[in-house]
Each structure stands twice: as C-alpha cells, then as structure tokens.
Short mmCIF file of C-alpha atoms in Angstrom, two decimals:
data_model
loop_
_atom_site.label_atom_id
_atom_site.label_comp_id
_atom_site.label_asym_id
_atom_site.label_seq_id
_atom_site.Cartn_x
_atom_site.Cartn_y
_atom_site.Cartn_z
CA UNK A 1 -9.73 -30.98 30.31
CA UNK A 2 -10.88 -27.62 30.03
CA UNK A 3 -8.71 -24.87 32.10
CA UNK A 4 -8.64 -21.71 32.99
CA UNK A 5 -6.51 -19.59 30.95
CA UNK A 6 -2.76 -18.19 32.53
CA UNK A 7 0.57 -19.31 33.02
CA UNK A 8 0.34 -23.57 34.06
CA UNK A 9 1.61 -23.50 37.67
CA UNK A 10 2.98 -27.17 39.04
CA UNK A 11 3.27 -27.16 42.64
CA UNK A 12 2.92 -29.42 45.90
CA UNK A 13 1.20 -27.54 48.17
CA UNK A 14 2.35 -28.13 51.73
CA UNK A 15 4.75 -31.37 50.41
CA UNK A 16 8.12 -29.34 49.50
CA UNK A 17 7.14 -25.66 49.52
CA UNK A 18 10.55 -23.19 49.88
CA UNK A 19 11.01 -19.74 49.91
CA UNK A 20 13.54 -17.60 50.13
CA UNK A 21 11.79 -14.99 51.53
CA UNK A 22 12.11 -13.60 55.26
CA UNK A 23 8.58 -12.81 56.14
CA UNK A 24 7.76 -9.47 58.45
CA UNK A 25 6.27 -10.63 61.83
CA UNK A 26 4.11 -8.02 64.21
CA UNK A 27 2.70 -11.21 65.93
CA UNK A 28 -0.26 -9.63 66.95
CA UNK A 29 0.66 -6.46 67.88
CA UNK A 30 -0.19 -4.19 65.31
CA UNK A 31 3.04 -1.97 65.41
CA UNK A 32 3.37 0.02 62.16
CA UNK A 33 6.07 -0.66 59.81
CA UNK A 34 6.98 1.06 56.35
CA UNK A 35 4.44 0.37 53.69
CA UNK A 36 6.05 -2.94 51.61
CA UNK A 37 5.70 -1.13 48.19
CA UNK A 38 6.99 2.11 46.79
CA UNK A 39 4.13 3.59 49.00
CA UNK A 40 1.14 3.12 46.44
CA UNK A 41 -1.92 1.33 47.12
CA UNK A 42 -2.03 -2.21 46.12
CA UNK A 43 -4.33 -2.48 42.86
CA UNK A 44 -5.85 -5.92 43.47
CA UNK A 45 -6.70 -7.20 47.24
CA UNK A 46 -7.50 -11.23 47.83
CA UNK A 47 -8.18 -12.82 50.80
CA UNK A 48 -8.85 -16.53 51.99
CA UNK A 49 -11.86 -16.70 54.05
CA UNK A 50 -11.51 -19.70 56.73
CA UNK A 51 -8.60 -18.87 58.86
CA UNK A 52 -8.12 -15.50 57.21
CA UNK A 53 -10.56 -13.36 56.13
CA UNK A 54 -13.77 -14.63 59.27
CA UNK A 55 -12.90 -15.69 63.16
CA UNK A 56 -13.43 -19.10 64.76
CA UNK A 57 -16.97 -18.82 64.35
CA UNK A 58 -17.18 -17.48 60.79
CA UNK A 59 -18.05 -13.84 61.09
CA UNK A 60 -16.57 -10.69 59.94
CA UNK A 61 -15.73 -8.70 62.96
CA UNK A 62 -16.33 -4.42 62.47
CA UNK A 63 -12.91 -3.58 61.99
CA UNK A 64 -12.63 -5.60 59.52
CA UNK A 65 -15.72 -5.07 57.56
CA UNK A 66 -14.96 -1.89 57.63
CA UNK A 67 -11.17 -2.03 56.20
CA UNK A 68 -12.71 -4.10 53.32
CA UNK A 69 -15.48 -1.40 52.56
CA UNK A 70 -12.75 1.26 52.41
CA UNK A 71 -11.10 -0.80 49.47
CA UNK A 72 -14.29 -1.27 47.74
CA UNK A 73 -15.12 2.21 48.18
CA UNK A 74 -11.97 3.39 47.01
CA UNK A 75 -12.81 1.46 43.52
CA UNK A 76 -10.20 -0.84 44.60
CA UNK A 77 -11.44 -4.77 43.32
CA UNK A 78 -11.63 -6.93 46.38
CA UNK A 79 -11.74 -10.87 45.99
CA UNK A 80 -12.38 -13.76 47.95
CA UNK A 81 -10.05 -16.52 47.01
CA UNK A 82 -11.00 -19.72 48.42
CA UNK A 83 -11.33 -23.34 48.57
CA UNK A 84 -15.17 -23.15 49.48
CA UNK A 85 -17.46 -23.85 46.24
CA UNK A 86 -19.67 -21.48 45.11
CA UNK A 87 -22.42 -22.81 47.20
CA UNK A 88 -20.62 -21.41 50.40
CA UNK A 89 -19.60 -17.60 49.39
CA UNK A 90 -23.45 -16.74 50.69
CA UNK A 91 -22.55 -16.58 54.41
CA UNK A 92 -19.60 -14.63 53.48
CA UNK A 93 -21.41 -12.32 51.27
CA UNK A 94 -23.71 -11.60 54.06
CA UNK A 95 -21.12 -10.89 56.87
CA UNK A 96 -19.22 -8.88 54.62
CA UNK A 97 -22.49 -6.21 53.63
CA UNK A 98 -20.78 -6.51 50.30
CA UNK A 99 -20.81 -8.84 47.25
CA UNK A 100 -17.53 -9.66 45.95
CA UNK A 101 -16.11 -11.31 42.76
CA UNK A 102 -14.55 -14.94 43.91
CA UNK A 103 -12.16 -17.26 42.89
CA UNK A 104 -13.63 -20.60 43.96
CA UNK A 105 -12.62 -23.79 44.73
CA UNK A 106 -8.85 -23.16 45.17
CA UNK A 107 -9.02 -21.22 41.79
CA UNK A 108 -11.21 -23.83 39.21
CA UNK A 109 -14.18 -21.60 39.58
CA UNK A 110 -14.52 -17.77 38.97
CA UNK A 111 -17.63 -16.77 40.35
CA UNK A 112 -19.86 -13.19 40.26
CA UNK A 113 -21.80 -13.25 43.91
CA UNK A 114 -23.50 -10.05 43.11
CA UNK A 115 -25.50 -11.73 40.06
CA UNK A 116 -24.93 -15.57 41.19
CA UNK A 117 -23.02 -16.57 37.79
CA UNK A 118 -20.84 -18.99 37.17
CA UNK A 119 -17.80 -17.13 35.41
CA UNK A 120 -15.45 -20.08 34.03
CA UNK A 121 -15.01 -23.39 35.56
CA UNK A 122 -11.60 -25.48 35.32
CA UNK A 123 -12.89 -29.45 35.31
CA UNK A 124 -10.87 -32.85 35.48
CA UNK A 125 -12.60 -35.02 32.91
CA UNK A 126 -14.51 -38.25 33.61
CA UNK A 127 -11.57 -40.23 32.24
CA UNK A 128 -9.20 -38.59 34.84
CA UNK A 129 -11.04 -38.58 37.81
CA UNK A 130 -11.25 -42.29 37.23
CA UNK A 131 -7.74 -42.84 37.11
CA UNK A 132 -6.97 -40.21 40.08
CA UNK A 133 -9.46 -43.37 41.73
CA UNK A 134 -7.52 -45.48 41.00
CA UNK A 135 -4.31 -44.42 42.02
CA UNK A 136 -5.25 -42.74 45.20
CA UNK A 137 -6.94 -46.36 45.67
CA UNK A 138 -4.04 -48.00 45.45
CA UNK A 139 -1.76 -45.31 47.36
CA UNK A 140 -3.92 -44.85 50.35
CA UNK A 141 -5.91 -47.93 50.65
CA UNK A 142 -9.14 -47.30 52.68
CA UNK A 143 -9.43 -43.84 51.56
CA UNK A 144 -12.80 -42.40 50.35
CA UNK A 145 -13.52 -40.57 47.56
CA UNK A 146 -16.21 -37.43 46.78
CA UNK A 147 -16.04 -34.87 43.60
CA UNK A 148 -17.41 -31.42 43.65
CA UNK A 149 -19.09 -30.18 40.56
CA UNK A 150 -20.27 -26.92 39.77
CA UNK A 151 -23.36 -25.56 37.59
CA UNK A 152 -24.29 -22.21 35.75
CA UNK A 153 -25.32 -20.81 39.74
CA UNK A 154 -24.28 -21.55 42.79
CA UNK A 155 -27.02 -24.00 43.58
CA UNK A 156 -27.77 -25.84 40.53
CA UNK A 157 -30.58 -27.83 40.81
CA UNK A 158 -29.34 -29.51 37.68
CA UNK A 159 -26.01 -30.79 39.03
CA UNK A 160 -25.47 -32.36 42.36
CA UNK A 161 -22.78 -30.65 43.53
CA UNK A 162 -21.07 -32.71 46.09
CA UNK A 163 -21.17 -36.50 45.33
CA UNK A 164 -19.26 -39.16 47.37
CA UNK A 165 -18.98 -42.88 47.14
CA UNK A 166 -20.34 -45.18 50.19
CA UNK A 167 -18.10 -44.52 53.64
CA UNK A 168 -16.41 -41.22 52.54
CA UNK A 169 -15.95 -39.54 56.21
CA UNK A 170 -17.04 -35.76 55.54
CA UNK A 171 -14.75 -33.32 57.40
CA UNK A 172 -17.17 -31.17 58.06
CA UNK A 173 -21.01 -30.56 58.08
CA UNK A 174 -21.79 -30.87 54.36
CA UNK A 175 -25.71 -31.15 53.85
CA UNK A 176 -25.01 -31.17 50.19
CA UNK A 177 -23.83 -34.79 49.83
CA UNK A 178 -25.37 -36.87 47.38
CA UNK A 179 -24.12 -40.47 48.47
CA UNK A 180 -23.62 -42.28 44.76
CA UNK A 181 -21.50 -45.64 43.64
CA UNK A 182 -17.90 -44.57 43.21
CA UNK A 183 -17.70 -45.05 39.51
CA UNK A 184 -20.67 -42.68 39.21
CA UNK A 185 -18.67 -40.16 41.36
CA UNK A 186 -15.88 -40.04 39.01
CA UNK A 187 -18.40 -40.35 36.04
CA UNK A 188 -18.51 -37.00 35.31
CA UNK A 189 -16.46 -34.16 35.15
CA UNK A 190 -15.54 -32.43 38.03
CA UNK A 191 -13.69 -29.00 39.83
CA UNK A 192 -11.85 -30.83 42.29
CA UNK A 193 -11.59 -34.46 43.77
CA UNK A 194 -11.65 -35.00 47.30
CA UNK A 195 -9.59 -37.68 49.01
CA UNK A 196 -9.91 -38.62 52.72
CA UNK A 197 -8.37 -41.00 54.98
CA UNK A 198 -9.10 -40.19 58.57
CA UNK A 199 -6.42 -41.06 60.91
CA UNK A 200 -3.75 -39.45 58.65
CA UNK A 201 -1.95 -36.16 58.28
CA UNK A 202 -2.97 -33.83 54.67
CA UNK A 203 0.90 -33.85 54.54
CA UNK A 204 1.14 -37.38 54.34
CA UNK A 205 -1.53 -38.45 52.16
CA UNK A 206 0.23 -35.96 49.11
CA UNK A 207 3.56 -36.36 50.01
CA UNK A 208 2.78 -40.66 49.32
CA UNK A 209 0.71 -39.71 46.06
CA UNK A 210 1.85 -36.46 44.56
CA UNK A 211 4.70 -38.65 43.32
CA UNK A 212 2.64 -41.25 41.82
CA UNK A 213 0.91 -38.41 40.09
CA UNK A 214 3.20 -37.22 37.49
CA UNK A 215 2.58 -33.91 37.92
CA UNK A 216 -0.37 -34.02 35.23
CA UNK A 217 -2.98 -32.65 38.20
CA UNK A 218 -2.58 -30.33 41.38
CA UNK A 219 -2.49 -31.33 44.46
CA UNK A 220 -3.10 -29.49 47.67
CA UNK A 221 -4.65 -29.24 51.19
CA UNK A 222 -6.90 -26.43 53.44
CA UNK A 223 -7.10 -28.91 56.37
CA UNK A 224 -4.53 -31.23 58.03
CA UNK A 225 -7.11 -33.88 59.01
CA UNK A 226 -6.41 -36.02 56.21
CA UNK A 227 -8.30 -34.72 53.13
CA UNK A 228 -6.61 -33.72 49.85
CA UNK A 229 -7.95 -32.06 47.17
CA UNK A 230 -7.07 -32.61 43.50
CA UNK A 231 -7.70 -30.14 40.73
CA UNK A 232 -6.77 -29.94 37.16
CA UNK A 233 -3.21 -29.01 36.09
CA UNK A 234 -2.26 -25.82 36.96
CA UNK A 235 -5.18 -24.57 38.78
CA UNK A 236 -4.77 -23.08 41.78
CA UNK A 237 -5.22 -19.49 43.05
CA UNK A 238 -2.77 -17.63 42.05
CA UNK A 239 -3.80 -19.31 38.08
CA UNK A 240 -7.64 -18.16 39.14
CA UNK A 241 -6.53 -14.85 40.40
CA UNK A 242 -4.83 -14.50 37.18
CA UNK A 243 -7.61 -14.59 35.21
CA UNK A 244 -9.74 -12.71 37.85
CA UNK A 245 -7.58 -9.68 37.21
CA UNK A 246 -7.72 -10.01 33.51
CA UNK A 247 -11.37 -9.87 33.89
CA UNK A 248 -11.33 -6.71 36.35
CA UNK A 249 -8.66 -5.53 33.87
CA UNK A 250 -6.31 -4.99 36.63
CA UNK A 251 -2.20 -6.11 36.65
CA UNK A 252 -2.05 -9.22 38.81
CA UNK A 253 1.15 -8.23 39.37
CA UNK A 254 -0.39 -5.51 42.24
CA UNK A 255 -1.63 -8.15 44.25
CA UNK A 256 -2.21 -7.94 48.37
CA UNK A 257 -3.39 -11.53 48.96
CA UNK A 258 -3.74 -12.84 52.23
CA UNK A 259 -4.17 -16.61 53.40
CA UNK A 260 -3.46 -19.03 56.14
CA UNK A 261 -3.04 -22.83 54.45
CA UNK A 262 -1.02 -24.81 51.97
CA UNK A 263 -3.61 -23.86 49.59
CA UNK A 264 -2.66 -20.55 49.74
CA UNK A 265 0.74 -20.62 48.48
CA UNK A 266 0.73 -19.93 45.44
CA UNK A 267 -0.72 -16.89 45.40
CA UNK A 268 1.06 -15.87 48.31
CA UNK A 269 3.61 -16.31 46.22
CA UNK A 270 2.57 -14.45 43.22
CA UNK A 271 1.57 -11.74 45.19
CA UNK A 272 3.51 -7.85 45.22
CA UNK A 273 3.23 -8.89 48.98
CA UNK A 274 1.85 -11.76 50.66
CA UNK A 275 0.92 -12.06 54.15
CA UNK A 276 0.00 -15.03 56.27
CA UNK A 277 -2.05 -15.18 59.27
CA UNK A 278 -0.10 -15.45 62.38
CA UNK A 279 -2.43 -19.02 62.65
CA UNK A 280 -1.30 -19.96 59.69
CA UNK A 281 0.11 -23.38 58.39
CA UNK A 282 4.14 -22.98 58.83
CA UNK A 283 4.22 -23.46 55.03
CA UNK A 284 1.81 -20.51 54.14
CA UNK A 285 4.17 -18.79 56.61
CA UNK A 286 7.30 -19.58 54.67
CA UNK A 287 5.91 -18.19 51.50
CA UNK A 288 5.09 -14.65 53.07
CA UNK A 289 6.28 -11.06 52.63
CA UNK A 290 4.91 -10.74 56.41
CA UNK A 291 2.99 -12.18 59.14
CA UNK A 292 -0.02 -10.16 60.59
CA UNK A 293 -2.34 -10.89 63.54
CA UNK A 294 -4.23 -13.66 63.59
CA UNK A 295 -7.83 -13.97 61.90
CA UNK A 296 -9.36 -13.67 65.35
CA UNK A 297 -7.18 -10.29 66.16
CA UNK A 298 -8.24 -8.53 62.71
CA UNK A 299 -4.92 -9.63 61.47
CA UNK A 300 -6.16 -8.89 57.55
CA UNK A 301 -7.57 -5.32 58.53
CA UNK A 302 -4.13 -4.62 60.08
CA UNK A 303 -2.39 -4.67 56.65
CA UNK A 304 -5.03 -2.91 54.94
CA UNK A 305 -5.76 0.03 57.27
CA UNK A 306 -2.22 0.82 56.01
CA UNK A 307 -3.32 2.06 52.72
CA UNK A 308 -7.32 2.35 53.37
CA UNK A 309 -9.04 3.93 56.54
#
C-alpha cells in the first residue's frame, strides 16, 4: 500500500465521532464575534466544496469569490479539500476564476489544477480491495461495488477512472463509469472503494462494517444515501492536508478549514479553527470551533472576510 506521508490517523467518520468542543453558532446571521486566534491571519485556508465551498446548484456566488481572491491575493495558500476526484475540480476551478492546489478524494490524491498534475496518490492494493469485497459482501449483502483510480492527469486516458461491477446504483450522474466484472474492479489498485446499498443510511452501512474492518483501512461518508467510501489507512484530509502544507511549506498547524460532512472531520479537527456549515451533518457540527451560515448564505466568506476584505 503506498500512502501519503504524515501522522496515521484511525477514525470512523460519522460512526462514533466526539468532541469536546462547544462550537460558535451565528446561524446565519453574520454578527461579528472576536477573531478565534490571537488576532493573526490564518496561514493555510481549506475548504470542502459540495455543501461548503458552492450553493445548491454548484456555483460560487460573488461574495464569495471574492473573499477567496483576497486570500490568494494576500499570498495566503488556498485549498480545496474534497471527496471529488481529480476529474471534478474543473467546474470548481472555473467558478472560482482561480486555480487552486487540491487535496482529492478525501485526502488520497494531492493534485496541482493550475498544471493538471497528479501530485501523490495514496492506493489500496489489488489484494485489499479484494478482501474489502469480500467483507463488505458478506456485511451488507446486495451491496454494489465501484473503485476510483487515478492517473498522472486528471483525465487519464490510460486508466479508467471510475469502474463498477454489474448493478452498482450510482448516486449521482457519473458519465465516467466503466461497467467491468467485479473481480476486475478490485483488480487493480485503487484511491478509494465505493460501497452502496440503496435503501440504507451511510451511518449504518459503517457502523455494521467498520467493526469487521480492523481498523487496517478508513472508512467514511459525504452522503447519507447509503454509499461509503473506503480509503487506505490513515488517509483522510486532515493526513492530505498534512502533506499539502509540507509541500506549500506552510505549518498545518495554522489551518482555517471549513466543511459540512462526516468526511470532514478530521480536518475539522486538526484545524487552529474549524467551522461547519450551518447545513452541515450534526457530526461535522460536533467537531467545530464554530458554525457559520450556510453554503447558500456565503457562510465560508463570512469567516474569512474576518481576516481578508
């Protein structure tokens, strides 16, 4: 298994997720309260983009393209840190005006938009994907299976880079599926498996087989309409945005990250200060520093116009 480098993070996204944290809420109404910090700027900003970063129907509104350029402008790094694939940052790139570095695939891809590379990739080998099958087979019986896989860019024409075995139920519009037998799906390494059982809850599905699991991948969820997603060991964000900073040779530990999902948690977590969207998944929630607006309501703008106009 080949990982991305940083401290190994175990964690069930969305199963048992605590915190002892009392997060700030303005619900919505933008009312100024004392900057979180010792007053200086956050050196690192992250931000989900479903939920979070774009509204309902996946643009950037003004006020918030503009709080983002202020960061970039004031040499601040901004990141995306998501669960999309490479594939999908080109939307975002184009509703932001701006082409950030991103931390992929809930953090097992590091990805430069601005010259379409591939920085590092964090895989589950052929041998485990095939045993995740099997398990998750015999956990959830019925469930389908699909594995993302990532090239050098962010379309490869040398790697399909969405495979799923016959009657996997797509979640969403993927035009990317290649339909394959379900041992070639797990026949080569992969960023993340995907495992879906329509009818049940996200929570349910990992809270039957995160147990069974051993701890030995990670387990989490950006949807509650039953699909998981299973990455290697200690890969998630905050482990991506780890490594992100190292590259932008930046302390992680000056993190603003914002996010709205289980998946989100961990760097929530990590972050100097978290903050969930008000829409957010009551887990994300529990994590936070603070709740902000929602992600229709500029909630991320809100927080940053504190430091950047």
């Amino acid at each position: 298994m080949r990982a991305a480098t940083g401290p190994v993070l175990r964690h069930n996204d969305g199963v048992n997720a605590q915190s002892s944290r009392e997060p700030h809420r303005d619900h919505g109404t933008g009312a100024s309260r004392p900057v979180p910090t010792d007053g200086t700027r956050p050196g690192l900003v992250a931000t989900d983009v479903d939920g979070t970063l774009i509204d309902d129907t996946e643009k950037v509104s003004d006020r918030t393209r503009a709080a983002v350029h202020a960061v970039v402008d004031s040499g601040t790094p901004f990141v995306l840190a998501t669960g999309r694939p490479p594939r999908w940052i080109a939307p975002v790139v184009e509703e932001l005006g701006y082409a950030p570095m991103a931390v992929c695939a809930n953090g097992a891809v590091l990805y430069d938009s601005a010259t379409d590379r591939v920085l590092s990739a964090a895989v589950l080998e052929a041998d485990e994907l095939a045993w995740l099958a099997e398990v998750a087979s015999s956990v959830l019986p019925g469930c389908g299976l699909a594995a993302e896989r990532v090239g050098e860019r962010a379309h490869d024409a040398a790697t399909p880079q969405f495979v799923s075995a016959p009657g996997y139920e797509h979640a969403w519009l993927n035009p990317d599926n290649t339909e394959l037998a379900e041992h070639e799906v797990v026949g080569e390494p992969a960023i993340k498996l995907l495992v879906r059982l329509p009818g049940a809850t996200s929570r349910e599905m990992a809270e039957a087989l995160v147990p069974k699991l051993h701890g030995l991948v990670d387990v989490t969820y950006s949807t509650t309409h039953g699909l998981i997603e299973i990455s290697a060991a200690g890969v998630t964000k905050a482990s991506g945005l780890q490594e992100m900073a190292r590259l932008l040779g930046v302390p992680h530990e000056t993190l603003v990250a914002f996010g709205d999902m289980p998946n989100d948690i961990p760097m929530l977590s990590m972050a100097r200060h978290g903050v969930a969207m008000e829409n957010a998944h009551p887990d994300a929630k529990s994590v936070a520093d603070e709740v902000t607006a929602t992600n229709v309501e500029d909630g991320v703008a809100r927080v940053l116009e504190r430091w950047w106009r």
